[in-house]
């Protein structure tokens, strides 16, 4: 097994029965902690007629109330705090699409647990203290920057806290500081590829060897593209602000399409997104997470809105912690266009299978005379771009046909020249909904 120096075999390769034992012990404590200290939880428990004493087996987690973004908004900013504010040493926040952000606090203990989780997933990718890590996430309310920073530092890596943006400066830092790991969203990594190529940066000769990407889906197409252009190993880690941030799951070197969940810190469930009812292992559904070791903002049964499958089958790397499929779809990403349900990931799947199409696109929705219209701006790769109108129009028809087969409605497709779709330094924005709601 490939190991970093933060590999914890006693936890990460523990027999499943032992993992469940650890989880139950922690769950009982966590539930009592939330009940005793947070009025919101006590009231919900009261309504459901339960107390912490009802949690006797892991499956009893299903008796507990769900939490979601709405609860955090309703109790904004400190309503779910389980400790005096004096004990909270950090806040992070996530801005949703509307209204106030959601805010999460951390005690000193919470920060320690969080950086342990991150150090573990970083080590899983083969990164060690000998690596020099360049951070391209912003250091701000977003959890990506500080979360991965402290995890890598715990592992003993040299951190280069460059922050987001200023791509040319990033390229200079790779060259001058001989950094070996890049942390960013996969879409920013693609942007860096382009800027580097335009400036004649020699990716093949560069010191960079691993990308630690996350914060948004990294499709197989993006991964192939980044690996081929940057000449690095592209890895993908998952997390969300409400349950600390990055650190929930990460890729080992054996299961490259899945992520191990840190099960000693997170209890996972997969539920039917409509009914909230539990689904059997292996079925696709919404991931629900319960933090098992959180002091400041305990989070029980948090509805992530992320669709995935989880398996506890043994992994070739030897780790026994469950693996989740990479998240491609959020239940709340669904667009309804003229009564048809469309997920951006469907558009992406079609586009990435067409030769000559770059991994950059934008879905624009508007309505004309009361009818929804969906326009898909598709960027072409330089070698597919042409001056010939006929050639482009033929290509456009082909893209429309392929999209129609998948989406079951006919989108307007606009082919745009290389570099035309706006690049982002953080999470990429794929959808622009300009519809006037009546
Ligand atoms: O994006 C935390 C994070 C930062 C994870 C950096 C990894 C690296 P939020 O801004 O709260 O937190 O967004 C969380 O982003 O529910 C997923 O829908 C999506 N997401 C995060 N990581 C991945 C990933 C951070 N690796 C939301 N693959 C989550 C797919 C991801 N989706």
CSV table of C-alpha atoms and ligand atoms in Angstrom, one decimal:
chain,number,residue,atom,x,y,z
A,1,UNK,CA,0.0,0.0,0.0
A,2,UNK,CA,1.2,3.5,-0.9
A,3,UNK,CA,1.4,5.5,2.3
A,4,UNK,CA,2.0,9.1,3.3
A,5,UNK,CA,3.2,9.7,6.8
A,6,UNK,CA,-0.3,10.3,8.2
A,7,UNK,CA,-1.6,6.9,7.5
A,8,UNK,CA,-3.5,5.6,10.6
A,9,UNK,CA,-3.9,1.9,10.0
A,10,UNK,CA,-5.5,1.2,13.4
A,11,UNK,CA,-8.4,3.4,12.3
A,12,UNK,CA,-8.3,3.2,8.5
A,13,UNK,CA,-8.0,-0.6,8.2
A,14,UNK,CA,-10.1,-1.5,11.3
A,15,UNK,CA,-12.5,-4.4,10.8
A,16,UNK,CA,-16.0,-3.1,9.9
A,17,UNK,CA,-17.4,-4.3,13.2
A,18,UNK,CA,-14.8,-2.1,15.0
A,19,UNK,CA,-15.7,0.9,12.9
A,20,UNK,CA,-19.4,0.5,13.7
A,21,UNK,CA,-18.4,0.2,17.4
A,22,UNK,CA,-16.5,3.5,17.2
A,23,UNK,CA,-19.3,5.2,15.4
A,24,UNK,CA,-22.0,4.1,17.9
A,25,UNK,CA,-20.0,5.2,20.9
A,26,UNK,CA,-19.4,8.6,19.2
A,27,UNK,CA,-22.9,9.0,17.9
A,28,UNK,CA,-24.4,8.5,21.4
A,29,UNK,CA,-22.1,11.2,22.8
A,30,UNK,CA,-22.7,13.5,19.9
A,31,UNK,CA,-26.5,13.2,20.1
A,32,UNK,CA,-26.5,13.9,23.9
A,33,UNK,CA,-24.1,16.9,23.3
A,34,UNK,CA,-26.5,18.4,20.8
A,35,UNK,CA,-29.6,17.7,22.8
A,36,UNK,CA,-28.2,19.1,26.1
A,37,UNK,CA,-26.9,22.3,24.5
A,38,UNK,CA,-28.9,23.3,21.5
A,39,UNK,CA,-32.5,24.4,22.0
A,40,UNK,CA,-33.3,23.7,18.4
A,41,UNK,CA,-32.3,20.1,18.7
A,42,UNK,CA,-34.1,19.7,22.0
A,43,UNK,CA,-37.3,21.1,20.5
A,44,UNK,CA,-37.2,18.8,17.5
A,45,UNK,CA,-36.4,15.7,19.7
A,46,UNK,CA,-39.5,16.7,21.8
A,47,UNK,CA,-41.7,16.9,18.8
A,48,UNK,CA,-40.5,13.5,17.7
A,49,UNK,CA,-40.9,12.1,21.2
A,50,UNK,CA,-37.3,10.9,21.5
A,51,UNK,CA,-34.4,11.5,23.8
A,52,UNK,CA,-30.7,10.6,23.4
A,53,UNK,CA,-31.4,7.4,25.4
A,54,UNK,CA,-33.3,6.1,22.3
A,55,UNK,CA,-30.0,5.8,20.4
A,56,UNK,CA,-29.0,2.3,21.2
A,57,UNK,CA,-27.8,1.0,17.8
A,58,UNK,CA,-26.4,2.8,14.7
A,59,UNK,CA,-29.6,2.3,12.8
A,60,UNK,CA,-31.4,4.4,15.5
A,61,UNK,CA,-29.8,7.4,13.8
A,62,UNK,CA,-33.0,7.2,11.6
A,63,UNK,CA,-35.0,8.3,14.6
A,64,UNK,CA,-33.3,11.7,14.6
A,65,UNK,CA,-34.5,14.8,12.8
A,66,UNK,CA,-32.9,15.8,9.5
A,67,UNK,CA,-31.0,19.1,9.3
A,68,UNK,CA,-30.5,21.2,6.1
A,69,UNK,CA,-29.5,24.6,4.9
A,70,UNK,CA,-32.8,26.0,5.9
A,71,UNK,CA,-32.2,25.2,9.5
A,72,UNK,CA,-28.9,27.0,9.4
A,73,UNK,CA,-30.6,30.0,7.7
A,74,UNK,CA,-33.4,30.0,10.2
A,75,UNK,CA,-31.0,30.0,13.1
A,76,UNK,CA,-28.4,32.3,11.5
A,77,UNK,CA,-25.8,33.0,12.7
A,78,UNK,CA,-25.3,31.3,16.0
A,79,UNK,CA,-28.6,29.4,16.7
A,80,UNK,CA,-27.0,26.0,16.4
A,81,UNK,CA,-24.0,26.8,18.6
A,82,UNK,CA,-23.5,24.2,21.3
A,83,UNK,CA,-20.7,26.1,23.1
A,84,UNK,CA,-20.3,29.7,24.4
A,85,UNK,CA,-19.1,32.0,21.6
A,86,UNK,CA,-15.9,32.5,23.6
A,87,UNK,CA,-15.0,28.9,22.9
A,88,UNK,CA,-15.4,29.3,19.1
A,89,UNK,CA,-12.1,30.1,17.6
A,90,UNK,CA,-13.1,30.3,13.9
A,91,UNK,CA,-16.0,30.9,11.6
A,92,UNK,CA,-16.5,29.8,8.0
A,93,UNK,CA,-19.4,30.5,5.8
A,94,UNK,CA,-20.9,29.3,2.5
A,95,UNK,CA,-22.8,31.7,0.3
A,96,UNK,CA,-25.8,30.0,-1.3
A,97,UNK,CA,-27.5,31.4,-4.4
A,98,UNK,CA,-29.9,33.6,-2.4
A,99,UNK,CA,-30.0,35.5,0.9
A,100,UNK,CA,-27.8,35.2,3.8
A,101,UNK,CA,-24.8,32.8,3.9
A,102,UNK,CA,-24.8,29.8,6.3
A,103,UNK,CA,-22.3,30.1,9.1
A,104,UNK,CA,-20.4,27.3,10.9
A,105,UNK,CA,-18.2,27.7,14.0
A,106,UNK,CA,-15.3,25.6,15.2
A,107,UNK,CA,-13.7,25.1,18.6
A,108,UNK,CA,-10.0,24.4,19.0
A,109,UNK,CA,-10.9,20.7,19.2
A,110,UNK,CA,-13.0,20.9,16.0
A,111,UNK,CA,-10.1,22.5,14.1
A,112,UNK,CA,-7.8,19.6,15.3
A,113,UNK,CA,-10.3,17.0,14.2
A,114,UNK,CA,-10.8,18.8,10.9
A,115,UNK,CA,-7.1,19.0,10.1
A,116,UNK,CA,-6.7,15.3,11.0
A,117,UNK,CA,-9.3,14.4,8.5
A,118,UNK,CA,-7.7,16.5,5.8
A,119,UNK,CA,-4.2,15.3,6.6
A,120,UNK,CA,-5.5,11.7,6.2
A,121,UNK,CA,-7.0,12.3,2.8
A,122,UNK,CA,-4.0,14.2,1.6
A,123,UNK,CA,-1.8,11.3,2.7
A,124,UNK,CA,-4.1,8.8,0.9
A,125,UNK,CA,-3.0,10.3,-2.4
A,126,UNK,CA,0.6,9.6,-1.7
A,127,UNK,CA,1.5,13.1,-0.7
A,128,UNK,CA,4.1,13.3,2.1
A,129,UNK,CA,6.0,15.8,4.2
A,130,UNK,CA,8.5,16.1,1.4
A,131,UNK,CA,5.9,17.7,-0.8
A,132,UNK,CA,5.6,21.5,-1.4
A,133,UNK,CA,2.0,22.5,-1.7
A,134,UNK,CA,0.7,25.5,-3.6
A,135,UNK,CA,-2.7,26.7,-2.5
A,136,UNK,CA,-4.9,28.3,-5.2
A,137,UNK,CA,-8.0,28.4,-3.1
A,138,UNK,CA,-8.8,31.8,-1.4
A,139,UNK,CA,-8.1,32.2,2.3
A,140,UNK,CA,-11.5,33.5,3.3
A,141,UNK,CA,-14.9,32.4,4.5
A,142,UNK,CA,-14.7,29.5,2.0
A,143,UNK,CA,-13.5,26.3,3.8
A,144,UNK,CA,-11.2,25.2,1.0
A,145,UNK,CA,-8.3,27.4,1.7
A,146,UNK,CA,-7.8,27.2,5.4
A,147,UNK,CA,-9.1,23.6,5.6
A,148,UNK,CA,-6.6,22.1,3.2
A,149,UNK,CA,-3.9,24.4,4.3
A,150,UNK,CA,-3.9,23.2,7.9
A,151,UNK,CA,-4.4,19.6,6.9
A,152,UNK,CA,-1.3,19.7,4.6
A,153,UNK,CA,0.7,21.5,7.3
A,154,UNK,CA,-0.2,18.9,9.8
A,155,UNK,CA,1.1,16.3,7.4
A,156,UNK,CA,4.4,18.3,7.4
A,157,UNK,CA,4.2,19.6,3.9
A,158,UNK,CA,5.7,23.0,3.0
A,159,UNK,CA,2.7,25.2,2.4
A,160,UNK,CA,2.8,28.0,-0.2
A,161,UNK,CA,-0.3,30.0,0.7
A,162,UNK,CA,-0.6,31.8,-2.7
A,163,UNK,CA,-4.4,32.2,-2.6
A,164,UNK,CA,-6.7,32.4,-5.5
A,165,UNK,CA,-6.3,34.3,-8.8
A,166,UNK,CA,-3.2,35.8,-10.4
A,167,UNK,CA,-2.4,32.8,-12.6
A,168,UNK,CA,0.8,34.2,-13.9
A,169,UNK,CA,2.1,34.6,-10.4
A,170,UNK,CA,1.1,31.0,-9.7
A,171,UNK,CA,3.1,29.8,-12.7
A,172,UNK,CA,6.1,31.7,-11.4
A,173,UNK,CA,5.8,30.2,-8.0
A,174,UNK,CA,5.7,26.7,-9.4
A,175,UNK,CA,8.8,27.4,-11.3
A,176,UNK,CA,10.7,29.3,-8.5
A,177,UNK,CA,9.6,27.3,-5.4
A,178,UNK,CA,9.5,24.0,-7.2
A,179,UNK,CA,6.1,23.2,-5.8
A,180,UNK,CA,4.9,19.6,-6.3
A,181,UNK,CA,1.2,19.8,-5.4
A,182,UNK,CA,-1.5,22.2,-6.6
A,183,UNK,CA,-4.7,22.7,-4.7
A,184,UNK,CA,-7.6,24.3,-6.6
A,185,UNK,CA,-10.9,23.6,-8.2
A,186,UNK,CA,-10.5,21.4,-11.3
A,187,UNK,CA,-11.9,24.2,-13.5
A,188,UNK,CA,-9.2,26.6,-12.2
A,189,UNK,CA,-6.5,23.9,-13.0
A,190,UNK,CA,-7.8,23.8,-16.6
A,191,UNK,CA,-7.6,27.6,-16.7
A,192,UNK,CA,-4.0,27.4,-15.4
A,193,UNK,CA,-3.2,24.9,-18.2
A,194,UNK,CA,-4.4,27.3,-20.8
A,195,UNK,CA,-2.6,30.4,-19.4
A,196,UNK,CA,0.6,28.3,-19.0
A,197,UNK,CA,0.4,27.0,-22.5
A,198,UNK,CA,-0.1,30.5,-23.9
A,199,UNK,CA,2.9,31.7,-22.1
A,200,UNK,CA,5.1,28.7,-23.1
A,201,UNK,CA,5.2,27.2,-19.6
A,202,UNK,CA,6.7,23.7,-19.8
A,203,UNK,CA,4.2,21.6,-17.8
A,204,UNK,CA,6.1,18.4,-18.6
A,205,UNK,CA,9.3,19.7,-17.1
A,206,UNK,CA,7.6,21.3,-14.1
A,207,UNK,CA,8.0,20.1,-10.6
A,208,UNK,CA,4.3,19.7,-10.1
A,209,UNK,CA,3.2,16.0,-9.7
A,210,UNK,CA,-0.2,15.9,-8.0
A,211,UNK,CA,-3.4,18.0,-8.1
A,212,UNK,CA,-5.6,18.0,-5.0
A,213,UNK,CA,-8.8,19.2,-6.6
A,214,UNK,CA,-12.2,19.6,-5.1
A,215,UNK,CA,-15.1,21.9,-4.3
A,216,UNK,CA,-17.0,21.0,-7.5
A,217,UNK,CA,-17.4,17.9,-9.7
A,218,UNK,CA,-14.3,16.8,-11.6
A,219,UNK,CA,-15.7,14.9,-14.6
A,220,UNK,CA,-13.7,12.0,-16.1
A,221,UNK,CA,-13.2,14.3,-19.1
A,222,UNK,CA,-11.8,17.1,-17.0
A,223,UNK,CA,-9.5,14.7,-15.2
A,224,UNK,CA,-8.2,13.2,-18.5
A,225,UNK,CA,-7.6,16.7,-19.8
A,226,UNK,CA,-5.8,18.0,-16.7
A,227,UNK,CA,-3.6,14.9,-16.4
A,228,UNK,CA,-2.6,15.0,-20.1
A,229,UNK,CA,-1.9,18.7,-20.2
A,230,UNK,CA,-0.3,19.3,-16.8
A,231,UNK,CA,1.4,15.9,-16.6
A,232,UNK,CA,0.2,15.4,-13.1
A,233,UNK,CA,-1.8,12.9,-11.1
A,234,UNK,CA,-5.3,14.4,-10.7
A,235,UNK,CA,-7.0,13.6,-7.4
A,236,UNK,CA,-10.4,14.7,-6.2
A,237,UNK,CA,-11.6,15.3,-2.6
A,238,UNK,CA,-15.1,16.0,-1.3
A,239,UNK,CA,-16.6,17.9,1.5
A,240,UNK,CA,-19.0,20.7,2.4
A,241,UNK,CA,-19.0,23.7,4.8
A,242,UNK,CA,-21.8,22.4,7.0
A,243,UNK,CA,-19.7,19.4,8.1
A,244,UNK,CA,-16.4,21.3,8.4
A,245,UNK,CA,-15.4,21.6,4.7
A,246,UNK,CA,-13.0,19.5,2.8
A,247,UNK,CA,-12.1,16.3,4.7
A,248,UNK,CA,-15.2,14.1,4.3
A,249,UNK,CA,-13.8,12.0,1.6
A,250,UNK,CA,-10.8,11.5,-0.6
A,251,UNK,CA,-9.3,9.2,-3.3
A,252,UNK,CA,-6.8,6.5,-2.5
A,253,UNK,CA,-4.5,5.4,-5.2
A,254,UNK,CA,-6.5,2.2,-5.8
A,255,UNK,CA,-10.0,3.5,-6.1
A,256,UNK,CA,-9.6,6.4,-8.5
A,257,UNK,CA,-13.3,6.9,-9.2
A,258,UNK,CA,-14.4,6.8,-5.6
A,259,UNK,CA,-13.6,8.5,-2.3
A,260,UNK,CA,-13.1,6.9,1.1
A,261,UNK,CA,-15.3,8.5,3.8
A,262,UNK,CA,-13.6,9.2,7.1
A,263,UNK,CA,-16.1,7.0,8.9
A,264,UNK,CA,-14.7,7.6,12.4
A,265,UNK,CA,-15.8,11.2,12.0
A,266,UNK,CA,-18.9,11.0,9.7
A,267,UNK,CA,-21.8,8.6,9.8
A,268,UNK,CA,-23.2,8.3,6.3
A,269,UNK,CA,-26.7,7.4,5.1
A,270,UNK,CA,-28.1,7.2,1.6
A,271,UNK,CA,-31.8,8.2,1.5
A,272,UNK,CA,-34.4,8.6,-1.2
A,273,UNK,CA,-34.2,12.4,-2.0
A,274,UNK,CA,-38.0,12.6,-2.2
A,275,UNK,CA,-39.1,10.7,0.7
A,276,UNK,CA,-36.1,10.8,3.0
A,277,UNK,CA,-36.4,7.0,3.5
A,278,UNK,CA,-33.2,5.0,3.8
A,279,UNK,CA,-32.0,3.1,0.7
A,280,UNK,CA,-30.0,-0.1,0.7
A,281,UNK,CA,-26.2,-0.1,0.4
A,282,UNK,CA,-25.1,0.4,-3.2
A,283,UNK,CA,-28.3,2.3,-4.3
A,284,UNK,CA,-28.0,5.8,-5.6
A,285,UNK,CA,-29.5,8.4,-3.4
A,286,UNK,CA,-28.9,11.5,-1.4
A,287,UNK,CA,-26.0,11.5,1.0
A,288,UNK,CA,-26.9,12.4,4.5
A,289,UNK,CA,-24.1,13.0,7.0
A,290,UNK,CA,-23.9,13.1,10.8
A,291,UNK,CA,-20.8,14.6,12.3
A,292,UNK,CA,-19.6,12.4,15.1
A,293,UNK,CA,-17.1,14.6,16.8
A,294,UNK,CA,-18.2,18.2,16.6
A,295,UNK,CA,-18.3,20.6,19.6
A,296,UNK,CA,-19.3,24.0,18.2
A,297,UNK,CA,-22.0,23.3,15.6
A,298,UNK,CA,-23.2,19.7,15.9
A,299,UNK,CA,-24.8,18.6,12.7
A,300,UNK,CA,-27.1,15.6,12.8
A,301,UNK,CA,-28.4,14.0,9.6
A,302,UNK,CA,-27.4,16.8,7.3
A,303,UNK,CA,-29.1,16.6,3.9
A,304,UNK,CA,-26.3,17.3,1.5
A,305,UNK,CA,-28.4,17.3,-1.7
A,306,UNK,CA,-25.5,15.4,-3.3
A,307,UNK,CA,-26.4,12.2,-5.1
A,308,UNK,CA,-24.0,9.3,-4.8
A,309,UNK,CA,-23.7,5.5,-4.0
A,310,UNK,CA,-21.7,4.1,-1.1
A,311,UNK,CA,-20.1,0.7,-0.8
A,312,UNK,CA,-18.4,-1.0,2.2
A,313,UNK,CA,-16.8,-3.7,0.0
A,314,UNK,CA,-13.1,-4.1,0.7
A,315,UNK,CA,-10.8,-1.7,-1.3
A,316,UNK,CA,-7.6,-2.9,-3.0
A,317,UNK,CA,-5.7,-0.3,-0.9
A,318,UNK,CA,-6.5,-2.2,2.2
A,319,UNK,CA,-8.6,0.5,3.8
A,320,UNK,CA,-11.9,-0.6,5.3
A,321,UNK,CA,-13.7,2.7,5.3
A,322,UNK,CA,-16.6,2.9,3.0
A,323,UNK,CA,-16.2,4.5,-0.5
A,324,UNK,CA,-18.6,6.9,-2.1
A,325,UNK,CA,-18.9,7.4,-5.9
A,326,UNK,CA,-17.9,10.9,-7.0
A,327,UNK,CA,-20.6,13.4,-6.8
A,328,UNK,CA,-21.8,14.6,-10.2
A,329,UNK,CA,-25.3,15.7,-9.4
A,330,UNK,CA,-27.0,17.8,-6.8
A,331,UNK,CA,-30.7,17.3,-6.4
A,332,UNK,CA,-31.2,21.1,-6.3
A,333,UNK,CA,-29.2,21.5,-9.6
A,334,UNK,CA,-32.2,20.3,-11.5
A,335,UNK,CA,-33.5,22.7,-14.1
A,336,UNK,CA,-37.1,22.5,-15.3
A,337,UNK,CA,-37.3,23.6,-18.9
A,338,UNK,CA,-40.7,23.5,-20.5
A,339,UNK,CA,-41.7,20.8,-18.0
A,340,UNK,CA,-38.6,18.7,-18.8
A,341,UNK,CA,-36.1,18.0,-16.0
A,342,UNK,CA,-32.5,18.7,-17.0
A,343,UNK,CA,-29.3,18.3,-15.0
A,344,UNK,CA,-26.2,20.2,-16.0
A,345,UNK,CA,-24.3,16.9,-15.7
A,346,UNK,CA,-26.3,15.5,-18.6
A,347,UNK,CA,-25.2,18.4,-20.8
A,348,UNK,CA,-21.7,17.9,-19.6
A,349,UNK,CA,-21.8,14.1,-20.4
A,350,UNK,CA,-22.8,14.8,-23.9
A,351,UNK,CA,-20.4,17.6,-24.6
A,352,UNK,CA,-17.4,15.7,-23.2
A,353,UNK,CA,-18.1,12.8,-25.5
A,354,UNK,CA,-17.8,15.0,-28.6
A,355,UNK,CA,-14.4,15.3,-30.2
A,356,UNK,CA,-13.3,19.0,-30.6
A,357,UNK,CA,-15.4,20.4,-27.7
A,358,UNK,CA,-13.5,22.0,-24.9
A,359,UNK,CA,-14.4,21.4,-21.3
A,360,UNK,CA,-16.0,24.8,-21.0
A,361,UNK,CA,-19.7,25.5,-21.5
A,362,UNK,CA,-22.5,27.6,-20.1
A,363,UNK,CA,-26.3,26.9,-19.9
A,364,UNK,CA,-28.4,30.1,-20.3
A,365,UNK,CA,-32.1,30.0,-19.6
A,366,UNK,CA,-34.5,32.7,-20.5
A,367,UNK,CA,-38.1,33.0,-21.5
A,368,UNK,CA,-39.5,34.5,-24.6
A,369,UNK,CA,-43.3,35.1,-24.9
A,370,UNK,CA,-43.8,33.0,-21.9
A,371,UNK,CA,-41.8,30.0,-23.2
A,372,UNK,CA,-38.6,28.8,-21.6
A,373,UNK,CA,-35.6,28.7,-23.8
A,374,UNK,CA,-32.4,26.9,-23.1
A,375,UNK,CA,-29.2,28.0,-24.9
A,376,UNK,CA,-26.0,26.1,-24.5
A,377,UNK,CA,-22.8,28.0,-25.2
A,378,UNK,CA,-20.3,25.4,-26.3
A,379,UNK,CA,-16.6,26.3,-26.5
A,380,UNK,CA,-14.5,24.6,-29.2
A,381,UNK,CA,-11.0,23.5,-29.0
A,382,UNK,CA,-8.5,25.4,-31.2
A,383,UNK,CA,-8.1,22.6,-33.7
A,384,UNK,CA,-11.9,22.2,-34.1
A,385,UNK,CA,-12.5,25.9,-34.6
A,386,UNK,CA,-12.8,26.9,-38.2
A,387,UNK,CA,-13.4,29.9,-40.4
A,388,UNK,CA,-15.8,28.0,-42.6
A,389,UNK,CA,-19.4,28.8,-41.8
A,390,UNK,CA,-20.6,25.5,-43.4
A,391,UNK,CA,-18.2,23.5,-41.4
A,392,UNK,CA,-19.2,25.1,-38.1
A,393,UNK,CA,-22.9,24.9,-38.9
A,394,UNK,CA,-22.6,21.2,-39.7
A,395,UNK,CA,-20.8,20.7,-36.4
A,396,UNK,CA,-23.4,22.7,-34.5
A,397,UNK,CA,-26.2,20.5,-35.9
A,398,UNK,CA,-24.3,17.5,-34.7
A,399,UNK,CA,-24.1,18.9,-31.2
A,400,UNK,CA,-27.8,19.8,-31.2
A,401,UNK,CA,-28.7,16.3,-32.3
A,402,UNK,CA,-26.6,14.7,-29.6
A,403,UNK,CA,-28.0,17.0,-26.9
A,404,UNK,CA,-31.6,16.4,-28.1
A,405,UNK,CA,-31.2,12.6,-27.8
A,406,UNK,CA,-30.1,13.0,-24.2
A,407,UNK,CA,-32.2,15.9,-22.9
A,408,UNK,CA,-35.4,15.1,-24.9
A,409,UNK,CA,-35.8,18.8,-25.8
A,410,UNK,CA,-34.1,20.8,-28.5
A,411,UNK,CA,-31.7,23.4,-27.1
A,412,UNK,CA,-30.3,26.4,-29.0
A,413,UNK,CA,-26.6,25.7,-29.4
A,414,UNK,CA,-24.1,28.5,-29.9
A,415,UNK,CA,-20.5,27.5,-30.7
A,416,UNK,CA,-18.0,29.9,-29.4
A,417,UNK,CA,-14.3,30.4,-30.1
A,418,UNK,CA,-11.6,29.1,-27.8
A,419,UNK,CA,-11.3,31.1,-24.6
A,420,UNK,CA,-14.7,32.7,-24.9
A,421,UNK,CA,-16.5,31.1,-21.9
A,422,UNK,CA,-15.5,33.0,-18.8
A,423,UNK,CA,-13.0,31.2,-16.6
A,424,UNK,CA,-13.3,31.2,-12.8
A,425,UNK,CA,-10.7,31.2,-10.1
A,426,UNK,CA,-13.0,29.2,-7.8
A,427,UNK,CA,-16.0,27.0,-8.6
A,428,UNK,CA,-17.1,27.4,-12.1
A,429,UNK,CA,-20.6,28.8,-12.9
A,430,UNK,CA,-22.3,26.6,-15.5
A,431,UNK,CA,-25.9,27.9,-15.4
A,432,UNK,CA,-27.3,31.4,-15.9
A,433,UNK,CA,-31.0,31.5,-15.2
A,434,UNK,CA,-32.4,34.7,-16.6
A,435,UNK,CA,-36.0,33.5,-16.6
A,436,UNK,CA,-38.5,36.0,-15.3
A,437,UNK,CA,-40.7,34.1,-12.8
A,438,UNK,CA,-44.3,35.0,-13.1
B,1,LIG,O1,-16.7,23.1,-1.5
B,1,LIG,C1,-15.7,22.3,0.5
B,1,LIG,C2,-14.5,21.8,-0.2
B,1,LIG,C3,-13.6,22.7,-0.5
B,1,LIG,C4,-14.4,20.5,-0.6
B,1,LIG,C5,-12.4,22.3,-1.2
B,1,LIG,C6,-13.3,20.1,-1.2
B,1,LIG,C7,-12.3,21.0,-1.6
B,1,LIG,P1,-19.1,24.2,-0.1
B,1,LIG,O2,-18.7,25.5,-0.7
B,1,LIG,O3,-20.0,24.3,1.1
B,1,LIG,O4,-17.9,23.4,0.5
B,1,LIG,O5,-19.7,23.3,-1.2
B,1,LIG,C8,-20.1,22.0,-1.0
B,1,LIG,O6,-19.8,21.4,-3.3
B,1,LIG,O7,-22.2,19.7,-1.4
B,1,LIG,C9,-20.9,19.4,-3.4
B,1,LIG,O8,-22.1,19.7,-4.1
B,1,LIG,C10,-19.8,20.2,-4.0
B,1,LIG,N1,-18.5,19.5,-4.0
B,1,LIG,C11,-17.5,19.8,-3.1
B,1,LIG,N2,-16.5,18.9,-3.4
B,1,LIG,C12,-16.8,18.2,-4.4
B,1,LIG,C13,-16.2,17.2,-5.2
B,1,LIG,C14,-16.8,23.0,-0.3
B,1,LIG,N3,-15.0,16.8,-5.0
B,1,LIG,C15,-20.7,21.4,-2.2
B,1,LIG,N4,-16.9,16.6,-6.2
B,1,LIG,C16,-21.0,19.9,-2.0
B,1,LIG,C17,-18.2,17.0,-6.5
B,1,LIG,C18,-18.2,18.6,-4.8
B,1,LIG,N5,-18.8,18.0,-5.8
